[in-house]
Structure formats: C-alpha cells, structure tokens
Amino acid sequence: MSLLTTMIRHLGTDASKADSQASITASETSEHCQSLFVTTNLEIRKFAWVRVGEIDIEQNGKVFRLLSPEYFAWLRSRMVTAQAAHKAGKLPEDAWNTLRQRFNALQELAIREFGKESLQEVLHSFSPKNYRPPALCSEPQEKPVEVPRKDWIYPGNQAWKCKQPVTSHAVAKVDAIREEAMAKGWSEARLYQNQGRFRFPCGEDYGLVCFVDGDQEIGEVTERFIEIIHGPKSGRPSTLRFYNPDVPQPWMKKVED
C-alpha cells in the first residue's frame, strides 16, 4: 500500500461521519490529551478504558494510535505527501480538504499538549523512514490439517510376509519414469512392489522403488533393465542394473518340453 493510500484509505462515502469525530476541540480534550488516539487518516477518538502501556487500539477495521510528538511528526510527513499529490492532480479536492481540516484540528491539540517548541524539535530530527506506523494485525493463519502419513504398501490389498520401507522421495523417482518403463513392458509391480516372501533384498518380489532411495538416481530405461546410478554427483558414480525377470534375458535358457 502506498503512503498516500495509507492516508486516504478510509476517505469516501463515510467522510462526513468521520469528520464529526475529527472536530473535537482543544477545550474539550486538553485535560485528556494523553488518551487521544488517532488513525492514519486523522480520525480522533478518546477511549474510556486503555490498558497501561497500550499505544495501538484496533476498532472497526481501523488502528488508533496514542498521540505522541513522534506520531504527530509522522502524520505531518504524510500530509506533505498528500499535499504534493493534490497539487499534481492525484488527490481529489474533497479528499484533500477533509485531510487538511482534520490535520489542522489535530495540530492545535498537539501544540496545546506538547508545546510548539517541543514539536518543532521532534520534527527537525524526525525520519519517516525509521518510524513504524500503525497497522492492522494480520489474522493468525490456521495451521493446515496434517494428513496422516501412510506407509507405502504395494500391493495395497495384500499382506505379504516381509515388507521393505519406502520413502516418498523414492516413489517420486519411479513416478518420473513410470510411463516410459510401462511402455517398454515393465509391470507396475516390478516398479513399485515393496512386499516379498523373503527378507529384502532376497528373491525377485521387490520392485525398483526399493533400490533408489538416498543418492541413487535412475538412468537408462530399457525393456530388459533400468540403470541405477549411485552417487551421480560424487565425482565417482557407479552404475548397477535392475533387471526385469518378466522378459527374456541373455543368461536365461529356454527349457524344451
């Protein structure tokens, strides 16, 4: 939000209502100026109950800050910005007049409370860039509901004697080559199965997903084998082959009946 928008965000159809709050005279409030709170668009309000040390109060979508010399100096710097925007034709006449009238009333109150010399001293050394203006507190974000983590089980509708834990990282690697592999004759079980009749890695029940965790990466995919590259970024990678027992391999001999 721009600095100008900060000043005039609440100006508009409710300007007349806000002006009635901004027209508090010095005689009415001089005894209670320490309890005067002002918004960034110069609405002035008194609160009957304020906690000790509280400087910002949120009400009806607006933030009221306790009037102080530093806050007055910041509001004055916004008025300078608004005046420049008005002269450049970027701020309508009605909006500028509303801000000007509110600020004049506020300035009278500030001078009565803090003194003209004290305000001028603060204005002389004040840096708007280093001042933290009031702002609405952001709504606390609700913590997303955590989906219960499910262990990877394939096949999911069966309970085999042995099971090898599989990480989501390993599953993602296999997912990346799934279509290519299945187009070359690999079954889903050969890619994803992590249950077997014997303890891992014995037997031929365990799929590729059980062998590509950690720094192992998947290389070439062929009908007969899929490459598993160990330490591809180590400078000394090694490559193994995960063979498909469902297709003929060079070492297999056909047994004649």
XYZ file of N, CA and C in Angstrom:
771
model
N 0.839 -1.178 0.000
C 0.000 0.000 0.000
C 0.882 1.238 0.000
N 0.581 2.256 -0.883
C 1.397 3.453 -0.965
C 1.172 4.319 0.261
N 2.082 5.289 0.467
C 1.960 6.194 1.598
C 0.710 7.038 1.476
N 0.364 7.447 0.242
C -0.831 8.242 0.040
C -2.074 7.427 0.355
N -2.097 6.184 -0.103
C -3.245 5.326 0.167
C -3.435 5.117 1.653
N -2.329 5.022 2.396
C -2.416 4.879 3.844
C -3.177 6.037 4.457
N -3.007 7.232 3.912
C -3.668 8.415 4.442
C -5.152 8.437 4.120
N -5.547 8.014 2.916
C -6.909 8.276 2.463
C -7.743 7.021 2.295
N -7.277 5.866 2.793
C -7.975 4.603 2.537
C -9.401 4.616 3.076
N -9.649 5.383 4.150
C -10.986 5.400 4.743
C -11.803 6.613 4.323
N -11.242 7.492 3.470
C -11.998 8.637 2.994
C -12.970 8.194 1.919
N -14.098 8.869 1.810
C -15.063 8.498 0.781
C -16.465 8.778 1.256
N -17.331 7.768 1.139
C -18.732 7.972 1.471
C -18.953 8.233 2.942
N -18.050 7.783 3.824
C -18.243 7.983 5.255
C -17.445 9.169 5.767
N -17.001 10.065 4.895
C -16.162 11.180 5.319
C -16.881 12.089 6.288
N -18.189 12.354 6.034
C -18.915 13.263 6.918
C -19.029 12.704 8.309
N -19.218 11.386 8.429
C -19.303 10.740 9.727
C -17.972 10.830 10.456
N -16.894 10.625 9.733
C -15.575 10.687 10.348
C -15.242 12.099 10.774
N -15.720 13.109 10.028
C -15.425 14.492 10.371
C -16.023 14.876 11.710
N -17.165 14.282 12.053
C -17.767 14.592 13.334
C -16.892 14.134 14.480
N -16.113 13.075 14.255
C -15.182 12.595 15.265
C -13.909 13.433 15.263
N -13.558 13.988 14.096
C -12.320 14.757 13.985
C -12.476 16.187 14.464
N -13.708 16.641 14.714
C -13.932 18.033 15.065
C -13.873 18.280 16.560
N -13.242 17.391 17.336
C -13.067 17.583 18.760
C -12.213 18.825 18.976
N -12.664 19.754 19.800
C -11.916 20.986 20.016
C -10.895 20.814 21.107
N -9.935 21.731 21.162
C -8.885 21.661 22.157
C -9.444 21.824 23.556
N -10.438 22.681 23.718
C -11.005 22.902 25.044
C -11.677 21.667 25.593
N -12.223 20.821 24.722
C -12.907 19.610 25.149
C -11.944 18.515 25.532
N -10.708 18.561 25.048
C -9.821 17.414 25.193
C -8.493 17.729 25.854
N -8.234 18.971 26.197
C -6.925 19.309 26.713
C -6.592 18.567 27.990
N -7.591 18.242 28.792
C -7.342 17.541 30.039
C -7.050 16.059 29.809
N -7.452 15.586 28.658
C -7.347 14.155 28.400
C -6.539 13.860 27.145
N -5.623 14.740 26.763
C -4.898 14.557 25.509
C -4.018 13.314 25.533
N -3.607 12.857 26.712
C -2.810 11.643 26.795
C -3.617 10.430 26.354
N -4.960 10.536 26.386
C -5.793 9.406 25.978
C -6.353 9.594 24.577
N -5.822 10.576 23.838
C -6.270 10.787 22.471
C -5.595 9.785 21.545
N -6.390 9.134 20.727
C -5.879 8.179 19.747
C -6.276 8.649 18.363
N -5.377 8.468 17.407
C -5.579 8.998 16.060
C -5.264 7.915 15.036
N -6.091 7.841 13.972
C -5.830 6.895 12.887
C -4.903 7.546 11.861
N -4.455 6.766 10.904
C -3.562 7.303 9.871
C -4.277 8.259 8.941
N -5.624 8.225 8.904
C -6.360 9.198 8.098
C -6.969 10.293 8.976
N -6.343 10.443 10.194
C -6.586 11.594 11.058
C -7.945 11.609 11.738
N -8.532 10.480 11.982
C -9.709 10.414 12.834
C -9.239 10.405 14.283
N -9.897 11.168 15.123
C -9.505 11.309 16.522
C -10.566 10.662 17.407
N -10.097 9.940 18.411
C -11.047 9.280 19.306
C -10.461 9.168 20.704
N -11.353 9.250 21.695
C -10.978 9.016 23.080
C -11.577 7.673 23.503
N -10.814 6.904 24.264
C -11.293 5.619 24.767
C -11.389 5.684 26.291
N -12.516 5.207 26.815
C -12.738 5.264 28.257
C -11.770 4.367 29.015
N -11.443 3.233 28.425
C -10.561 2.285 29.097
C -9.395 1.931 28.187
N -8.202 2.152 28.689
C -6.985 1.839 27.943
C -6.018 1.137 28.882
N -5.483 0.003 28.456
C -4.522 -0.708 29.286
C -3.218 0.070 29.386
N -2.569 -0.045 30.505
C -1.306 0.651 30.718
C -0.289 0.214 29.660
N 0.330 1.191 29.014
C 1.339 0.899 28.005
C 0.790 0.627 26.625
N -0.530 0.616 26.470
C -1.122 0.325 25.169
C -1.085 1.568 24.290
N -0.530 1.452 23.112
C -0.449 2.602 22.211
C -1.286 2.416 20.947
N -1.639 1.192 20.599
C -2.467 0.928 19.423
C -3.738 0.209 19.834
N -4.871 0.668 19.300
C -6.160 0.038 19.567
C -6.848 -0.200 18.235
N -7.249 -1.426 17.987
C -7.973 -1.757 16.765
C -9.470 -1.691 17.023
N -10.182 -1.055 16.096
C -11.630 -0.954 16.229
C -12.249 -0.744 14.864
N -13.219 -1.579 14.523
C -13.942 -1.464 13.251
C -13.015 -1.409 12.039
N -11.996 -2.242 12.067
C -11.096 -2.323 10.932
C -10.115 -1.181 10.816
N -9.970 -0.383 11.871
C -9.027 0.729 11.865
C -8.119 0.613 13.087
N -6.934 1.223 12.983
C -5.988 1.233 14.097
C -5.849 2.659 14.601
N -6.132 2.855 15.874
C -5.966 4.153 16.516
C -4.685 4.105 17.342
N -3.798 5.074 17.124
C -2.540 5.124 17.877
C -2.552 6.318 18.832
N -2.002 6.097 20.015
C -1.888 7.146 21.008
C -1.075 8.318 20.452
N -1.620 9.530 20.592
C -0.937 10.702 20.069
C 0.356 10.966 20.841
N 1.426 11.169 20.095
C 2.735 11.487 20.668
C 3.437 12.431 19.692
N 4.489 13.128 20.123
C 5.209 14.013 19.195
C 5.726 13.271 17.975
N 6.227 12.050 18.161
C 6.762 11.286 17.037
C 5.652 10.888 16.062
N 4.505 10.469 16.614
C 3.396 10.081 15.744
C 2.866 11.298 14.999
N 2.809 12.436 15.686
C 2.380 13.668 15.024
C 3.336 14.009 13.883
N 4.626 13.847 14.118
C 5.609 14.144 13.079
C 5.415 13.228 11.877
N 5.100 11.964 12.128
C 4.876 11.044 11.013
C 3.622 11.436 10.236
N 2.549 11.793 10.968
C 1.311 12.213 10.301
C 1.543 13.480 9.469
N 2.360 14.380 9.982
C 2.670 15.600 9.229
C 3.419 15.266 7.936
N 4.320 14.276 8.001
C 5.044 13.884 6.785
C 4.098 13.296 5.757
N 3.038 12.604 6.216
C 2.043 12.073 5.282
C 1.238 13.211 4.662
N 0.998 14.263 5.453
C 0.274 15.408 4.911
C 1.069 16.094 3.803
N 2.375 16.161 3.970
C 3.230 16.739 2.925
C 3.097 15.926 1.637
N 3.070 14.586 1.800
C 2.902 13.711 0.635
C 1.538 13.914 -0.003
N 0.490 14.023 0.839
C -0.866 14.223 0.326
C -0.986 15.572 -0.390
N -0.347 16.602 0.143
C -0.395 17.921 -0.482
C 0.246 17.899 -1.869
N 1.374 17.200 -1.970
C 2.039 17.089 -3.271
C 1.164 16.340 -4.265
N 0.472 15.303 -3.779
C -0.421 14.539 -4.654
C -1.598 15.398 -5.098
N -2.107 16.246 -4.185
C -3.218 17.136 -4.536
C -2.801 18.131 -5.605
N -1.626 18.716 -5.454
C -1.143 19.682 -6.434
C -0.901 19.034 -7.787
N -0.564 17.725 -7.773
C -0.309 17.011 -9.029
C -1.591 16.460 -9.644
N -2.714 16.718 -8.994
C -3.992 16.254 -9.514
C -4.298 14.800 -9.223
N -3.545 14.193 -8.313
C -3.756 12.786 -7.981
C -4.652 12.590 -6.760
N -4.953 13.662 -6.040
C -5.812 13.586 -4.871
C -6.958 14.581 -5.067
N -8.208 14.102 -5.072
C -9.354 14.984 -5.310
C -9.438 16.116 -4.287
N -10.066 17.205 -4.711
C -10.197 18.391 -3.853
C -10.911 18.067 -2.545
N -12.000 17.303 -2.612
C -12.769 16.984 -1.406
C -11.936 16.175 -0.415
N -11.195 15.201 -0.931
C -10.371 14.369 -0.050
C -9.275 15.203 0.608
N -8.653 16.097 -0.170
C -7.598 16.942 0.392
C -8.150 17.890 1.465
N -9.313 18.481 1.220
C -9.903 19.384 2.200
C -10.245 18.652 3.491
N -10.732 17.427 3.362
C -11.057 16.644 4.557
C -9.805 16.387 5.384
N -8.736 15.961 4.717
C -7.478 15.706 5.424
C -6.932 16.994 6.058
N -7.005 18.084 5.320
C -6.454 19.351 5.819
C -7.195 19.819 7.064
N -8.517 19.721 7.048
C -9.308 20.144 8.203
C -9.014 19.273 9.419
N -8.900 17.985 9.189
C -8.600 17.083 10.306
C -7.216 17.370 10.884
N -6.254 17.596 9.993
C -4.898 17.815 10.487
C -4.794 19.128 11.259
N -5.475 20.169 10.790
C -5.440 21.444 11.499
C -5.973 21.299 12.915
N -7.072 20.542 13.063
C -7.624 20.308 14.400
C -6.645 19.515 15.253
N -6.021 18.499 14.648
C -5.068 17.678 15.377
C -3.835 18.490 15.775
N -3.374 19.351 14.893
C -2.193 20.152 15.185
C -2.441 21.081 16.368
N -3.633 21.651 16.455
C -3.965 22.512 17.585
C -3.910 21.735 18.893
N -4.443 20.525 18.875
C -4.410 19.679 20.072
C -2.974 19.317 20.444
N -2.169 18.984 19.458
C -0.790 18.577 19.730
C 0.023 19.721 20.307
N -0.184 20.938 19.785
C 0.551 22.095 20.296
C 0.166 22.381 21.733
N -1.125 22.268 22.047
C -1.578 22.520 23.420
C -1.005 21.490 24.392
N -0.855 20.266 23.929
C -0.395 19.205 24.831
C 1.118 19.167 24.965
N 1.825 19.229 23.855
C 3.269 19.008 23.873
C 4.086 20.302 23.765
N 3.450 21.372 23.314
C 4.167 22.625 23.148
C 4.755 22.746 21.752
N 4.722 23.970 21.219
C 5.178 24.189 19.856
C 6.669 23.917 19.705
N 7.449 24.366 20.666
C 8.892 24.185 20.565
C 9.272 22.703 20.620
N 8.588 21.951 21.498
C 8.874 20.517 21.604
C 8.553 19.794 20.301
N 7.430 20.160 19.692
C 7.054 19.533 18.425
C 8.043 19.891 17.324
N 8.463 21.150 17.295
C 9.411 21.561 16.262
C 10.743 20.840 16.406
N 11.145 20.591 17.647
C 12.397 19.867 17.873
C 12.309 18.448 17.332
N 11.174 17.788 17.578
C 10.985 16.425 17.062
C 10.907 16.442 15.539
N 10.176 17.407 14.986
C 10.039 17.493 13.532
C 11.390 17.708 12.857
N 12.261 18.443 13.494
C 13.566 18.754 12.915
C 14.437 17.504 12.773
N 14.344 16.589 13.738
C 15.201 15.398 13.730
C 14.472 14.134 13.276
N 13.180 14.269 12.948
C 12.372 13.083 12.644
C 12.682 12.528 11.260
N 12.750 11.177 11.170
C 12.952 10.491 9.889
C 11.787 9.538 9.639
N 10.914 9.839 8.695
C 9.756 8.966 8.422
C 10.146 7.532 8.086
N 11.317 7.351 7.474
C 11.736 6.016 7.066
C 11.981 5.101 8.269
N 12.349 5.704 9.378
C 12.671 4.910 10.562
C 11.496 4.745 11.511
N 10.346 5.297 11.144
C 9.170 5.219 12.020
C 8.285 4.056 11.594
N 7.778 3.350 12.583
C 6.911 2.205 12.293
C 5.458 2.618 12.505
N 4.713 2.869 11.437
C 3.331 3.349 11.578
C 2.398 2.246 12.051
N 1.234 2.626 12.551
C 0.261 1.615 12.990
C -0.255 0.809 11.810
N -0.559 -0.443 12.077
C -1.073 -1.332 11.034
C -1.936 -2.389 11.677
N -2.930 -2.834 10.940
C -3.805 -3.894 11.435
C -3.005 -5.173 11.626
N -3.272 -5.851 12.713
C -2.616 -7.137 12.938
C -3.192 -8.146 11.969
N -2.328 -8.874 11.299
C -2.795 -9.890 10.368
C -3.467 -11.004 11.121
N -4.493 -11.556 10.506
C -5.212 -12.670 11.126
C -4.304 -13.872 11.229
N -4.278 -14.522 12.393
C -3.438 -15.714 12.519
C -3.902 -16.797 11.563
N -2.958 -17.301 10.819
C -3.299 -18.336 9.852
C -3.516 -19.669 10.554
N -4.599 -20.291 10.143
C -4.891 -21.595 10.726
C -3.861 -22.606 10.254
N -3.422 -23.399 11.188
C -2.444 -24.424 10.856
C -3.107 -25.466 9.966
N -2.506 -25.730 8.817
C -3.118 -26.703 7.923
C -3.244 -28.068 8.579
N -4.343 -28.704 8.244
C -4.573 -30.030 8.807
C -3.555 -31.001 8.228
N -2.845 -31.652 9.084
C -1.827 -32.592 8.636
C -2.487 -33.920 8.256
N -2.215 -34.329 7.039
C -2.752 -35.604 6.577
C -1.928 -36.726 7.198
N -2.594 -37.657 7.841
C -1.843 -38.756 8.454
C -0.956 -39.448 7.427
N 0.286 -39.645 7.775
C 1.231 -40.264 6.858
C 0.958 -41.760 6.758
N 0.882 -42.219 5.542
C 0.650 -43.647 5.314
C 1.930 -44.279 4.785
N 2.277 -45.400 5.354
C 3.437 -46.133 4.858
C 3.131 -46.666 3.464
N 4.167 -46.639 2.618
C 3.992 -47.138 1.259
C 3.831 -48.647 1.294
N 2.716 -49.117 0.738
C 2.458 -50.564 0.669
C 2.021 -50.907 -0.744
N 2.761 -51.839 -1.369
C 2.347 -52.340 -2.678
C 2.658 -53.842 -2.731
N 1.635 -54.613 -3.085
C 0.250 -54.254 -3.369
C -0.516 -53.895 -2.094
N -1.412 -52.942 -2.201
C -2.111 -52.434 -1.035
C -3.198 -53.343 -0.513
N -3.635 -54.273 -1.332
C -4.735 -55.139 -0.899
C -4.248 -56.506 -0.421
N -2.949 -56.631 -0.193
C -2.394 -57.903 0.262
C -1.411 -57.677 1.390
N -1.220 -58.705 2.208
C -0.257 -58.639 3.312
C 0.734 -59.779 3.138
N 1.942 -59.423 2.683
C 2.976 -60.417 2.476
C 3.783 -60.597 3.762
N 4.602 -61.596 3.754
C 5.376 -61.932 4.951
C 6.372 -60.844 5.314
N 7.027 -60.273 4.320
C 8.074 -59.273 4.569
C 7.742 -57.968 3.854
N 8.256 -56.862 4.416
C 7.999 -55.547 3.833
C 9.252 -54.675 3.961
N 9.560 -53.940 2.891
C 10.698 -53.020 2.889
C 10.193 -51.575 2.927
N 10.621 -50.777 3.910
C 10.174 -49.374 3.962
C 10.598 -48.606 2.717
N 9.716 -47.734 2.251
C 9.974 -46.949 1.044
C 9.660 -45.484 1.343
N 10.520 -44.569 0.918
C 10.302 -43.147 1.132
C 9.535 -42.528 -0.030
N 8.896 -41.393 0.232
C 8.169 -40.690 -0.822
C 9.128 -40.187 -1.899
N 10.373 -39.915 -1.498
C 11.388 -39.473 -2.459
C 11.665 -40.569 -3.482
N 11.745 -41.799 -3.014
C 11.986 -42.924 -3.921
C 10.795 -43.137 -4.848
N 9.590 -43.016 -4.303
C 8.382 -43.179 -5.117
C 8.349 -42.118 -6.216
N 8.754 -40.895 -5.884
C 8.746 -39.816 -6.872
C 9.711 -40.106 -8.023
N 10.850 -40.711 -7.724
C 11.814 -41.052 -8.774
C 11.222 -42.077 -9.738
N 10.535 -43.057 -9.181
C 9.925 -44.081 -10.041
C 8.759 -43.494 -10.822
N 7.989 -42.609 -10.174
C 6.876 -41.959 -10.876
C 7.369 -41.240 -12.131
N 8.574 -40.681 -12.054
C 9.111 -39.894 -13.170
C 9.367 -40.737 -14.417
N 9.621 -42.027 -14.235
C 9.909 -42.872 -15.410
C 8.817 -43.933 -15.605
N 7.755 -43.822 -14.886
C 6.695 -44.838 -14.906
C 6.156 -45.098 -16.315
N 5.727 -44.041 -16.989
C 5.115 -44.224 -18.304
C 6.097 -44.826 -19.295
N 7.334 -44.333 -19.277
C 8.342 -44.863 -20.197
C 8.597 -46.337 -19.934
N 8.718 -46.705 -18.665
C 9.007 -48.094 -18.319
C 7.857 -49.020 -18.691
N 6.637 -48.609 -18.367
C 5.488 -49.471 -18.662
C 5.270 -49.594 -20.159
N 5.645 -48.557 -20.922
C 5.542 -48.644 -22.377
C 6.530 -49.658 -22.942
N 7.596 -49.933 -22.165
C 8.600 -50.901 -22.597
C 8.404 -52.267 -21.947
N 7.238 -52.469 -21.355
C 6.900 -53.805 -20.880
C 7.048 -54.037 -19.390
N 7.435 -53.053 -18.605
C 7.562 -53.226 -17.166
C 6.181 -53.196 -16.528
N 5.960 -54.099 -15.594
C 4.686 -54.110 -14.882
C 4.757 -53.147 -13.704
N 3.597 -52.769 -13.212
C 3.540 -51.861 -12.066
C 4.192 -52.486 -10.841
N 3.995 -53.788 -10.685
C 4.573 -54.479 -9.532
C 6.096 -54.447 -9.573
N 6.695 -54.582 -10.764
C 8.152 -54.563 -10.881
C 8.728 -53.185 -10.559
N 7.893 -52.183 -10.653
C 8.346 -50.829 -10.345
C 8.092 -50.441 -8.890
N 6.953 -50.868 -8.324
C 6.527 -50.330 -7.033
C 6.422 -51.323 -5.873
N 6.504 -52.594 -6.141
C 6.246 -53.555 -5.062
C 7.312 -53.475 -3.971
N 6.871 -53.458 -2.719
C 7.818 -53.444 -1.590
C 7.475 -54.506 -0.547
N 6.741 -55.545 -0.983
C 6.469 -56.704 -0.136
C 7.028 -57.957 -0.807
N 7.434 -58.897 0.001
C 8.001 -60.106 -0.568
C 7.859 -61.316 0.332
N 8.191 -62.451 -0.221
C 8.127 -63.699 0.547
C 9.341 -63.859 1.445
N 10.441 -63.176 1.065
C 11.677 -63.268 1.834
C 12.119 -61.859 2.256
N 13.031 -61.814 3.204
C 13.537 -60.528 3.665
C 14.275 -59.815 2.537
N 14.099 -58.508 2.440
C 14.773 -57.701 1.425
C 16.296 -57.834 1.589
N 17.061 -58.003 0.502
C 16.656 -57.924 -0.907
C 16.531 -59.294 -1.565
N 16.354 -60.339 -0.774
C 16.302 -61.697 -1.334
C 15.034 -61.900 -2.161
N 15.148 -62.726 -3.164
C 14.012 -63.021 -4.021
C 13.839 -61.979 -5.110
N 12.832 -62.173 -5.916
C 12.573 -61.264 -7.037
C 11.274 -60.488 -6.850
N 10.786 -60.433 -5.610
C 9.498 -59.780 -5.373
C 9.590 -58.267 -5.280
N 10.748 -57.754 -4.873
C 10.854 -56.321 -4.604
C 11.085 -55.501 -5.870
N 10.330 -54.403 -5.983
C 10.398 -53.561 -7.172
C 11.489 -52.508 -7.103
N 11.590 -51.761 -8.192
C 12.627 -50.737 -8.346
C 12.592 -49.717 -7.216
N 11.409 -49.396 -6.720
C 11.255 -48.364 -5.714
C 12.056 -48.652 -4.442
N 12.367 -49.906 -4.207
C 13.115 -50.290 -3.007
C 14.615 -50.063 -3.148
N 15.067 -49.713 -4.356
C 16.506 -49.627 -4.613
C 16.987 -48.224 -4.988
N 16.110 -47.228 -4.963
C 16.508 -45.909 -5.462
C 16.349 -44.807 -4.421
N 16.493 -45.140 -3.157
C 16.423 -44.120 -2.125
C 17.790 -43.426 -1.979
N 17.830 -42.337 -1.226
C 19.108 -41.664 -0.978
C 19.666 -41.014 -2.228
N 20.977 -41.232 -2.485
C 21.625 -40.573 -3.622
C 21.576 -41.407 -4.895
N 20.780 -42.476 -4.884
C 20.635 -43.258 -6.102
C 19.684 -42.555 -7.077
N 20.077 -42.506 -8.324
C 19.246 -41.912 -9.361
C 18.981 -42.952 -10.446
N 17.898 -42.752 -11.172
C 17.530 -43.672 -12.240
C 18.139 -43.181 -13.551
N 18.785 -44.082 -14.249
C 19.407 -43.737 -15.522
C 18.604 -44.246 -16.701
N 19.251 -45.010 -17.589
C 18.604 -45.505 -18.809
C 17.512 -46.525 -18.479
N 16.429 -46.426 -19.228
C 15.318 -47.367 -19.060
C 15.196 -48.173 -20.355
N 15.348 -49.487 -20.259
C 15.200 -50.363 -21.417
C 14.194 -51.456 -21.092
N 13.919 -52.285 -22.079
C 12.986 -53.398 -21.851
C 13.549 -54.395 -20.864
N 14.873 -54.636 -20.911
C 15.485 -55.672 -20.076
C 15.952 -55.163 -18.721
N 16.344 -53.880 -18.638
C 16.876 -53.382 -17.366
C 16.661 -51.874 -17.225
N 16.791 -51.422 -16.000
C 16.764 -49.996 -15.674
C 18.036 -49.682 -14.885
N 18.766 -48.678 -15.313
C 20.013 -48.335 -14.636
C 19.750 -47.617 -13.316
N 20.550 -47.984 -12.307
C 20.541 -47.296 -11.018
C 21.930 -46.713 -10.811
N 22.015 -45.390 -10.774
C 23.303 -44.711 -10.652
C 23.524 -44.295 -9.208
N 24.579 -44.807 -8.606
C 24.922 -44.477 -7.219
C 25.895 -43.296 -7.200
N 25.566 -42.283 -6.396
C 26.452 -41.120 -6.269
C 26.680 -40.381 -7.555
N 25.638 -39.965 -8.286
C 25.842 -39.298 -9.575
C 26.570 -37.966 -9.455
N 26.556 -37.349 -8.273
C 27.207 -36.061 -8.092
C 28.485 -36.168 -7.258
N 28.900 -37.388 -7.002
C 30.064 -37.585 -6.137
C 31.388 -37.469 -6.878
N 31.341 -37.480 -8.190
C 32.569 -37.458 -8.976
C 33.044 -38.853 -9.324
N 32.573 -39.852 -8.592
C 32.916 -41.250 -8.879
C 31.650 -42.102 -8.845
N 30.717 -41.841 -9.754
C 29.464 -42.599 -9.757
C 29.670 -44.042 -10.215
N 28.791 -44.897 -9.761
C 28.807 -46.297 -10.205
C 27.407 -46.651 -10.656
N 27.331 -47.544 -11.634
C 26.032 -47.887 -12.213
C 25.748 -49.371 -12.077
N 24.557 -49.679 -11.585
C 24.067 -51.053 -11.499
C 22.826 -51.174 -12.370
N 22.464 -52.401 -12.662
C 21.284 -52.621 -13.487
C 20.231 -53.416 -12.717
N 19.009 -52.908 -12.772
C 17.875 -53.596 -12.168
C 17.151 -54.309 -13.306
N 17.246 -55.637 -13.293
C 16.739 -56.425 -14.423
C 15.259 -56.771 -14.257
N 14.602 -56.913 -15.398
C 13.191 -57.301 -15.442
C 13.101 -58.803 -15.665
N 12.722 -59.551 -14.636
C 12.664 -61.012 -14.787
C 11.493 -61.494 -15.633
N 10.609 -60.566 -16.028
C 9.437 -60.973 -16.809
C 9.712 -61.024 -18.307
N 10.920 -60.605 -18.719
C 11.263 -60.653 -20.138
C 12.517 -61.505 -20.308
N 12.763 -62.050 -21.490
C 13.955 -62.888 -21.708
C 15.240 -62.105 -21.449
N 16.178 -62.755 -20.773
C 17.492 -62.176 -20.503
C 18.561 -63.067 -21.154
N 19.723 -62.524 -21.479
C 20.754 -63.296 -22.171
C 21.166 -64.555 -21.440
N 21.152 -64.562 -20.119
C 21.580 -65.736 -19.361
C 20.478 -66.766 -19.160
N 19.250 -66.419 -19.602
C 18.171 -67.375 -19.452
C 18.144 -68.322 -20.653
N 17.955 -69.600 -20.394
C 17.856 -70.596 -21.442
C 16.462 -71.175 -21.489
N 15.924 -71.259 -22.681
C 14.595 -71.812 -22.811
C 14.637 -73.305 -22.623
N 13.790 -73.796 -21.758
C 13.754 -75.218 -21.470
C 12.703 -75.872 -22.386
N 13.193 -76.817 -23.160
C 12.300 -77.521 -24.061
C 11.515 -78.600 -23.303
N 10.242 -78.764 -23.630
C 9.447 -79.823 -23.006
C 9.873 -81.163 -23.586
